[in-house]
C-alpha cells in the first residue's frame, strides 16, 4: 500500500487520509474508483450499493492488506435510515447512484426521475446539514442538444465551435419536448445540479459536480443473458460487445450518425482522484470530464470495434457487420438523442491540470480484450446449449 505521509496535493500540502462514503460504489465507475483509492491512497471507503459483484475482489471478504480500509454496506438509499449515519461518519460523500442507461429513460421515466432527483435529495440534505463535502455525479446529458443542431445540416456555422463545444459555465441546457421522455434523465440531473448549486450559494455546502462524457472500459454495464437480463439494453459499449461476442450484426440506431467522445475509464478516474484530494481547487466547481480528441460517430465506433474485435478474437468479421434499426424499434416511443458532445476542458485543466491521455483505438483494444476473456466461454456454452435443445 502507498504511504500516505509522502503524498502531496497540487499545492504541495500533505494529503490527510479521508473517510469517504461512496454511494453506488458497486457500479462501473464506483468499482474503478474503489480500486484506485485502495491501490494508491490511504483513504477509507464505505462502499454503499445494492449489489457488489463488481467489487467482490475488494470486499467479499476484503483481502488482508486492505484490512480496515474498505467495507461494503448493502443498502438501498431510497429507504434506509443507515445512510445518514454513514454520511455523518465520513469526511466526504461521493454519490454515483443512479439509473443511467438510455433504454430506461423513455420506458421507465418515473424510476429514472425518482432515482436521479428524489433519491439524491436526502444525500444533499445530509451533507448540507452536517457540513460534509459532496462530490455528485451528474452527466454531459444536461447540455442536451447542441445549438448547431437547430441549423440546416449544411449550414457553415455548424462548423464553428461556439455552436457545439459544451462549456460548464456558458452553454445552455437544450432538451426536447416532454413527450420525448428521453430527456427525463437529463432534466432530473439538471434539477439536482441546480439544487446542489443553490445549497452551496445559500447554505455554504462544499460541493463538486462531475459531468462524465461517455466514460468506457472494462466492467461497464452487463452482457445481456450472461450477467444481466437477456432482454436488457445496456449502453452502446456493452451492446456492441454483446453483438460481437455472439457474432451478430451491430445495430445502428437511426443510422448511427450521432457523435460521441469516449474517454478511457482509467483516465477519467485520475480526474476524480484529483478532485478528492484537492478540495480547495474542486469545491464550488462543475467539471466536464471527457476526451475531446476521441470523437466518432456511432457508425465509426461500430467499424472500429468490429476491426479491433477481429484482431483480439482472431475471428474474421461478418460479411454484413452492421444493420440499421429505427430508434422506435430499438428503444420504443419517446426516444430522442444528443447529436454531438465535445467537452470544453478549460476549467478542469486550469483547476486540476488534468488531461485525458488514451486514444480511442487503444482503449477499445484493452476493453475488447477484457470482454473477450471475460465472456466468450460463457457465451459459447450458452449458444451450444440453445442449439442442442
Ligand atoms: P452504474 O449503473 O454502473 O452504477 C450506478 C450504481 O448505483 C449501481 O451499482 C447501482 O446498483 C447503484 N444504485 C442505483 N440506485 C441505488 C440505490 N437506490 N441505492 C443504492 N445503490 C444504488 O453506472 P456508472 O456508469 O458507474 O455511473 C455512475 C454515475 O455517473 C451515475 O450517476 C451516472 O448518471 C453518471 N454518469 C456516468 C456516465 C458514464 O459514462 N459511465 C456518463 C454520464 C453520467
Ligand atoms: N446506440 C446504437 N446501437 C446500440 C446502442 C446504442 O446505435 O446498440 C447509439 C445510441 O442511439 C446513441 C449512442 O449509441 O446515439 C450512445 O448510446 P449510449 O447508450 O452509450 O448512451 P448515450 O451516449 O446516449 O448517453
Coordinates of C-alpha atoms and ligand atoms in Angstrom, one line a residue:
X1 CA 0.0 0.0 0.0
X2 CA 1.1 3.6 -0.7
X3 CA 2.5 5.5 2.2
X4 CA 0.1 8.4 2.8
X5 CA 2.5 10.7 4.6
X6 CA 4.6 11.0 1.5
X7 CA 1.8 12.1 -0.8
X8 CA 1.2 15.9 -1.5
X9 CA -1.7 17.7 -3.1
X10 CA -1.3 20.1 -6.1
X11 CA -0.4 22.9 -3.8
X12 CA 2.3 21.0 -2.0
X13 CA 0.4 20.2 1.2
X14 CA 0.4 16.7 2.7
X15 CA -2.8 14.7 2.0
X16 CA -4.6 13.6 5.1
X17 CA -6.3 10.3 5.0
X18 CA -10.1 10.7 4.4
X19 CA -13.1 8.6 5.2
X20 CA -15.3 8.5 2.1
X21 CA -18.9 7.4 1.8
X22 CA -19.2 6.2 -1.8
X23 CA -22.8 5.6 -2.8
X24 CA -23.1 3.5 -6.0
X25 CA -19.7 2.0 -5.3
X26 CA -20.7 -1.3 -6.8
X27 CA -21.2 0.1 -10.3
X28 CA -18.9 0.6 -13.2
X29 CA -17.3 3.9 -12.2
X30 CA -17.5 3.1 -8.5
X31 CA -15.6 -0.2 -8.9
X32 CA -12.7 1.6 -10.7
X33 CA -12.7 4.4 -8.1
X34 CA -12.6 1.9 -5.2
X35 CA -9.7 0.1 -6.9
X36 CA -7.8 3.3 -7.4
X37 CA -8.3 4.5 -3.8
X38 CA -7.3 1.1 -2.4
X39 CA -4.2 0.8 -4.6
X40 CA -2.8 4.4 -4.4
X41 CA -4.1 6.1 -1.2
X42 CA -4.7 5.5 2.5
X43 CA -8.3 6.7 2.4
X44 CA -11.0 4.6 4.0
X45 CA -14.1 3.8 1.9
X46 CA -17.7 2.9 3.0
X47 CA -18.9 1.3 -0.2
X48 CA -22.7 1.6 -0.4
X49 CA -24.7 -0.2 -3.1
X50 CA -27.5 -2.7 -3.5
X51 CA -25.0 -5.1 -5.1
X52 CA -21.3 -5.8 -5.0
X53 CA -20.5 -8.1 -7.9
X54 CA -18.0 -5.6 -9.5
X55 CA -16.1 -5.0 -6.2
X56 CA -16.3 -8.5 -4.8
X57 CA -12.5 -8.8 -5.1
X58 CA -12.2 -5.9 -2.7
X59 CA -14.9 -6.5 -0.2
X60 CA -16.1 -10.2 -0.1
X61 CA -14.0 -10.6 2.0
X62 CA -11.6 -7.7 2.0
X63 CA -8.1 -9.1 1.3
X64 CA -5.8 -8.8 4.4
X65 CA -3.8 -5.9 3.1
X66 CA -6.9 -3.8 2.9
X67 CA -7.9 -4.5 6.5
X68 CA -10.0 -1.6 7.8
X69 CA -9.8 0.3 4.5
X70 CA -13.0 -0.7 2.8
X71 CA -16.4 -2.0 4.0
X72 CA -19.4 -2.9 1.9
X73 CA -22.8 -1.6 3.1
X74 CA -25.7 -3.3 1.2
X75 CA -28.4 -0.7 1.3
X76 CA -30.9 1.0 -1.0
X77 CA -30.7 4.7 -0.4
X78 CA -34.4 5.1 -1.3
X79 CA -35.4 3.8 2.1
X80 CA -32.6 3.1 4.6
X81 CA -32.1 5.1 7.7
X82 CA -28.4 3.9 7.9
X83 CA -27.5 6.3 5.1
X84 CA -27.4 9.4 7.3
X85 CA -25.1 7.7 9.9
X86 CA -22.6 6.7 7.2
X87 CA -22.6 10.3 5.8
X88 CA -22.1 11.7 9.3
X89 CA -19.1 9.4 9.9
X90 CA -17.4 10.3 6.6
X91 CA -15.5 13.4 5.6
X92 CA -16.6 13.3 2.0
X93 CA -19.6 11.7 0.2
X94 CA -19.4 10.7 -3.4
X95 CA -22.8 10.0 -5.0
X96 CA -22.8 7.8 -8.1
X97 CA -26.1 6.0 -7.5
X98 CA -28.5 6.4 -10.5
X99 CA -30.5 4.8 -13.2
X100 CA -28.3 5.8 -16.1
X101 CA -29.0 3.6 -19.2
X102 CA -30.8 5.4 -22.0
X103 CA -33.1 2.4 -22.6
X104 CA -34.7 3.2 -19.3
X105 CA -35.3 6.9 -19.8
X106 CA -38.3 6.7 -22.1
X107 CA -39.6 3.3 -20.9
X108 CA -39.2 3.8 -17.1
X109 CA -39.4 7.6 -16.8
X110 CA -40.8 7.5 -13.2
X111 CA -38.0 5.3 -11.9
X112 CA -35.5 7.5 -13.8
X113 CA -36.7 10.7 -12.3
X114 CA -37.0 9.3 -8.8
X115 CA -33.6 7.8 -9.0
X116 CA -31.8 10.8 -10.3
X117 CA -33.6 13.5 -8.4
X118 CA -35.8 12.4 -5.5
X119 CA -33.4 9.7 -4.2
X120 CA -30.5 12.1 -4.4
X121 CA -32.2 14.7 -2.3
X122 CA -31.6 13.2 1.2
X123 CA -27.9 12.8 0.3
X124 CA -27.6 16.5 -0.5
X125 CA -29.6 17.4 2.6
X126 CA -27.4 15.2 5.0
X127 CA -24.3 16.7 3.5
X128 CA -25.5 20.2 3.8
X129 CA -26.9 19.8 7.4
X130 CA -23.7 18.1 8.6
X131 CA -21.3 20.3 6.8
X132 CA -19.9 17.4 4.8
X133 CA -18.3 17.8 1.4
X134 CA -20.2 16.3 -1.6
X135 CA -18.9 15.1 -5.0
X136 CA -22.1 14.5 -7.0
X137 CA -22.1 12.7 -10.4
X138 CA -24.3 14.4 -13.0
X139 CA -23.9 13.9 -16.7
X140 CA -22.9 15.5 -20.0
X141 CA -26.6 15.0 -21.0
X142 CA -27.5 18.1 -19.0
X143 CA -26.3 20.0 -22.1
X144 CA -28.9 18.1 -24.2
X145 CA -28.6 19.1 -27.9
X146 CA -26.1 21.5 -29.4
X147 CA -27.1 24.9 -30.6
X148 CA -25.8 24.0 -34.0
X149 CA -28.2 21.0 -34.3
X150 CA -31.0 23.5 -35.0
X151 CA -29.3 24.9 -38.1
X152 CA -29.7 23.3 -41.5
X153 CA -27.4 20.3 -42.0
X154 CA -25.0 22.1 -44.4
X155 CA -25.0 25.5 -42.7
X156 CA -21.4 26.8 -42.3
X157 CA -22.0 28.0 -38.7
X158 CA -22.3 24.3 -37.7
X159 CA -18.5 24.1 -38.0
X160 CA -18.0 27.0 -35.5
X161 CA -17.0 25.8 -32.0
X162 CA -19.4 28.3 -30.4
X163 CA -22.2 26.2 -32.0
X164 CA -21.2 22.9 -30.5
X165 CA -18.5 23.0 -27.8
X166 CA -20.0 22.4 -24.4
X167 CA -18.9 24.8 -21.6
X168 CA -19.8 24.3 -18.0
X169 CA -20.4 28.0 -17.2
X170 CA -21.8 29.2 -20.6
X171 CA -23.6 26.6 -22.6
X172 CA -27.4 26.3 -22.3
X173 CA -29.2 23.1 -21.5
X174 CA -31.4 22.2 -24.5
X175 CA -33.9 19.4 -24.2
X176 CA -36.7 18.2 -26.4
X177 CA -40.4 18.3 -25.6
X178 CA -42.0 16.4 -22.6
X179 CA -43.4 13.7 -24.9
X180 CA -39.8 12.9 -25.8
X181 CA -39.3 11.1 -22.4
X182 CA -35.6 10.5 -23.2
X183 CA -35.0 13.8 -21.5
X184 CA -36.5 12.8 -18.2
X185 CA -32.9 11.8 -17.1
X186 CA -31.2 14.9 -18.3
X187 CA -33.9 17.1 -16.7
X188 CA -33.7 15.3 -13.3
X189 CA -29.9 15.6 -13.3
X190 CA -30.2 19.3 -14.2
X191 CA -32.6 19.9 -11.3
X192 CA -30.4 18.1 -8.7
X193 CA -27.4 20.1 -10.0
X194 CA -29.3 23.3 -9.5
X195 CA -30.3 22.3 -6.0
X196 CA -26.7 21.4 -5.1
X197 CA -25.5 24.7 -6.5
X198 CA -28.2 26.6 -4.5
X199 CA -27.2 24.7 -1.3
X200 CA -23.7 25.9 -2.0
X201 CA -24.8 29.5 -2.6
X202 CA -27.3 29.8 0.3
X203 CA -26.1 27.3 2.9
X204 CA -22.4 27.0 2.2
X205 CA -22.4 23.4 1.0
X206 CA -19.0 22.4 -0.3
X207 CA -19.7 20.6 -3.5
X208 CA -18.2 19.4 -6.7
X209 CA -20.3 18.4 -9.7
X210 CA -18.9 15.9 -12.3
X211 CA -20.3 15.7 -15.8
X212 CA -18.9 12.5 -17.4
X213 CA -18.8 12.3 -21.2
X214 CA -19.1 8.7 -22.1
X215 CA -16.6 7.0 -19.8
X216 CA -16.0 3.5 -21.0
X217 CA -13.9 0.4 -20.2
X218 CA -13.9 -3.0 -18.5
X219 CA -16.9 -3.8 -16.2
X220 CA -19.2 -1.3 -17.9
X221 CA -22.9 -2.4 -17.6
X222 CA -23.6 -6.1 -18.4
X223 CA -23.8 -8.6 -21.2
X224 CA -27.5 -9.5 -21.7
X225 CA -28.2 -13.1 -20.8
X226 CA -24.8 -13.6 -19.1
X227 CA -24.6 -11.2 -16.2
X228 CA -27.7 -9.2 -16.8
X229 CA -31.3 -9.7 -18.1
X230 CA -31.4 -11.3 -21.6
X231 CA -33.9 -8.6 -22.8
X232 CA -31.9 -5.8 -21.1
X233 CA -30.4 -3.0 -23.2
X234 CA -27.1 -1.6 -21.8
X235 CA -25.1 1.4 -23.1
X236 CA -23.5 1.3 -26.5
X237 CA -20.2 -0.3 -25.5
X238 CA -21.9 -3.3 -24.0
X239 CA -24.5 -3.5 -26.8
X240 CA -21.8 -3.7 -29.4
X241 CA -19.6 -6.0 -27.3
X242 CA -22.6 -8.4 -26.9
X243 CA -23.2 -8.4 -30.7
X244 CA -19.5 -9.1 -31.4
X245 CA -19.3 -11.9 -28.9
X246 CA -22.4 -13.5 -30.4
X247 CA -21.4 -12.9 -34.0
X248 CA -24.5 -10.8 -34.7
X249 CA -24.5 -7.6 -36.7
X250 CA -24.1 -4.4 -34.6
X251 CA -27.3 -2.3 -34.6
X252 CA -27.0 1.3 -35.7
X253 CA -29.9 3.4 -34.2
X254 CA -31.3 5.9 -36.7
X255 CA -28.2 5.5 -39.0
X256 CA -25.5 5.8 -36.3
X257 CA -25.0 9.5 -37.2
X258 CA -24.9 10.8 -33.6
X259 CA -21.4 11.8 -32.4
X260 CA -19.8 11.0 -29.1
X261 CA -16.4 11.5 -27.5
X262 CA -15.3 8.4 -25.5
X263 CA -12.8 8.6 -22.6
X264 CA -11.0 5.7 -21.0
X265 CA -12.3 5.0 -17.5
X266 CA -8.8 4.9 -16.0
X267 CA -8.0 8.4 -17.4
X268 CA -11.3 9.7 -16.0
X269 CA -10.7 8.2 -12.6
X270 CA -7.5 10.2 -12.4
X271 CA -9.6 13.3 -12.6
X272 CA -11.9 12.2 -9.8
X273 CA -8.9 11.3 -7.7
X274 CA -7.6 14.9 -8.1
X275 CA -11.0 16.3 -7.1
X276 CA -11.0 14.2 -3.9
X277 CA -7.5 15.3 -2.8
X278 CA -7.7 19.0 -3.9
X279 CA -10.8 20.3 -2.3
X280 CA -9.7 23.9 -2.4
X281 CA -9.4 23.6 -6.2
X282 CA -12.5 21.5 -6.7
X283 CA -15.1 23.0 -4.4
X284 CA -17.8 25.0 -6.0
X285 CA -16.9 23.7 -9.4
X286 CA -18.7 21.9 -12.1
X287 CA -16.3 19.8 -14.2
X288 CA -16.7 18.3 -17.7
X289 CA -14.7 15.1 -17.7
X290 CA -14.2 13.7 -21.2
X291 CA -11.8 13.3 -24.1
X292 CA -12.5 15.8 -26.9
X293 CA -9.8 14.1 -29.1
X294 CA -11.7 10.8 -29.2
X295 CA -14.8 11.9 -31.3
X296 CA -16.5 9.4 -33.6
X297 CA -20.0 8.9 -35.0
X298 CA -21.7 5.8 -33.6
X299 CA -21.2 4.2 -37.1
X300 CA -17.4 4.8 -36.9
X301 CA -17.4 3.4 -33.4
X302 CA -19.1 0.2 -34.7
X303 CA -16.5 0.0 -37.5
X304 CA -13.6 0.4 -35.1
X305 CA -15.0 -2.1 -32.6
X306 CA -15.5 -4.6 -35.4
X307 CA -12.0 -4.3 -36.6
X308 CA -10.4 -4.3 -33.1
X309 CA -12.5 -7.3 -32.0
X310 CA -11.4 -9.3 -35.1
X311 CA -7.8 -8.8 -34.0
X312 CA -8.4 -9.6 -30.4
X313 CA -10.5 -12.8 -31.0
X314 CA -8.9 -14.0 -34.3
X315 CA -12.4 -14.4 -35.8
X316 CA -13.0 -12.6 -39.1
X317 CA -15.8 -10.0 -39.2
X318 CA -19.2 -10.9 -40.6
X319 CA -19.9 -10.1 -44.2
X320 CA -22.5 -7.6 -43.0
X321 CA -21.1 -6.4 -39.7
X322 CA -23.8 -3.7 -39.1
X323 CA -27.6 -3.2 -39.6
X324 CA -29.7 -0.2 -39.4
X325 CA -32.6 0.0 -36.9
X326 CA -35.0 2.8 -36.1
X327 CA -34.9 4.2 -32.6
X328 CA -38.6 3.4 -32.2
X329 CA -37.8 -0.3 -32.8
X330 CA -34.7 -0.3 -30.6
X331 CA -35.8 1.9 -27.7
X332 CA -39.5 2.4 -28.2
X333 CA -41.7 5.5 -28.2
X334 CA -40.2 8.7 -26.8
X335 CA -36.6 8.2 -27.6
X336 CA -34.5 11.2 -28.8
X337 CA -30.8 11.7 -28.9
X338 CA -27.9 14.1 -28.2
X339 CA -26.3 15.0 -31.6
X340 CA -22.8 15.8 -30.6
X341 CA -20.7 16.0 -27.4
X342 CA -17.4 17.9 -27.3
X343 CA -16.4 18.8 -23.8
X344 CA -14.6 22.1 -23.2
X345 CA -11.6 21.2 -21.0
X346 CA -10.5 24.7 -19.9
X347 CA -11.9 24.6 -16.3
X348 CA -10.7 21.1 -15.3
X349 CA -7.3 21.8 -16.9
X350 CA -6.9 25.1 -15.1
X351 CA -8.1 23.9 -11.7
X352 CA -6.6 20.4 -11.6
X353 CA -4.1 20.2 -14.5
X354 CA -5.9 17.2 -15.8
X355 CA -5.9 16.0 -19.4
X356 CA -7.1 12.7 -20.9
X357 CA -4.5 10.5 -22.5
X358 CA -5.7 7.3 -24.1
X359 CA -6.6 7.3 -27.8
X360 CA -9.9 5.5 -28.7
X361 CA -8.1 2.7 -30.6
X362 CA -6.0 1.8 -27.5
X363 CA -8.9 1.9 -25.1
X364 CA -11.0 -0.3 -27.4
X365 CA -8.2 -2.8 -27.6
X366 CA -7.9 -3.1 -23.8
X367 CA -11.6 -3.2 -23.3
X368 CA -12.4 -5.7 -26.0
X369 CA -9.6 -7.9 -24.8
X370 CA -11.3 -7.9 -21.4
X371 CA -14.7 -8.5 -22.9
X372 CA -13.4 -11.5 -24.9
X373 CA -11.6 -13.0 -21.9
X374 CA -14.5 -12.5 -19.5
X375 CA -17.5 -13.5 -21.6
X376 CA -16.5 -15.6 -24.7
X377 CA -16.6 -19.0 -23.0
X378 CA -19.9 -18.3 -21.2
X379 CA -21.5 -17.2 -24.5
X380 CA -20.2 -20.3 -26.4
X381 CA -21.6 -22.6 -23.7
X382 CA -24.9 -20.8 -23.8
X383 CA -25.2 -20.8 -27.6
X384 CA -24.3 -24.5 -27.9
X385 CA -26.9 -25.4 -25.2
X386 CA -29.5 -23.3 -27.1
X387 CA -28.7 -25.1 -30.4
X388 CA -28.8 -28.5 -28.7
X389 CA -32.2 -28.0 -27.2
Ligands
LIG1 P1 -23.7 2.1 -12.9 O1 -25.1 1.8 -13.2 O2 -22.7 1.1 -13.2 O3 -23.5 2.5 -11.4 C1 -24.5 3.0 -10.5 C2 -24.6 2.2 -9.3 O4 -25.5 2.8 -8.4 C3 -25.0 0.8 -9.5 O5 -24.1 -0.1 -8.9 C4 -26.4 0.7 -8.7 O6 -26.6 -0.6 -8.1 C5 -26.2 1.8 -7.7 N1 -27.5 2.3 -7.2 C6 -28.5 2.8 -8.0 N2 -29.6 3.1 -7.3 C7 -29.3 2.8 -6.0 C8 -29.9 2.9 -4.7 N3 -31.2 3.4 -4.7 N4 -29.3 2.6 -3.6 C9 -28.0 2.1 -3.7 N5 -27.3 1.9 -4.8 C10 -27.9 2.3 -6.0 O7 -23.4 3.5 -13.6 P2 -22.0 4.3 -13.8 O8 -21.6 4.3 -15.2 O9 -21.0 3.8 -12.8 O10 -22.4 5.8 -13.4 C11 -22.3 6.3 -12.2 C12 -22.8 7.8 -12.2 O11 -22.1 8.5 -13.2 C13 -24.3 7.9 -12.4 O12 -24.8 8.9 -11.6 C14 -24.4 8.3 -13.9 O13 -25.6 9.1 -14.1 C15 -23.1 9.1 -14.1 N6 -22.7 9.1 -15.5 C16 -21.9 8.1 -16.0 C17 -21.5 8.2 -17.3 C18 -20.6 7.2 -17.9 O14 -20.0 7.5 -18.9 N7 -20.4 6.0 -17.4 C19 -22.0 9.2 -18.1 C20 -22.8 10.2 -17.6 C21 -23.1 10.1 -16.3
LIG2 N1 -26.6 3.1 -30.0 C1 -26.7 2.3 -31.2 N2 -26.8 1.0 -31.1 C2 -26.8 0.3 -29.9 C3 -26.7 1.1 -28.7 C4 -26.7 2.5 -28.8 O1 -26.6 2.9 -32.3 O2 -26.8 -0.9 -29.9 C5 -26.5 4.6 -30.1 C6 -27.5 5.4 -29.3 O3 -28.6 5.7 -30.1 C7 -26.7 6.7 -29.0 C8 -25.2 6.2 -28.9 O4 -25.2 4.9 -29.4 O5 -26.7 7.5 -30.2 C9 -24.7 6.1 -27.4 O6 -25.6 5.4 -26.6 P1 -25.4 5.1 -25.1 O7 -26.4 4.1 -24.7 O8 -24.0 4.6 -24.8 O9 -25.6 6.4 -24.3 P2 -25.6 8.0 -24.5 O10 -24.3 8.4 -25.0 O11 -26.7 8.3 -25.5 O12 -25.9 8.5 -23.2

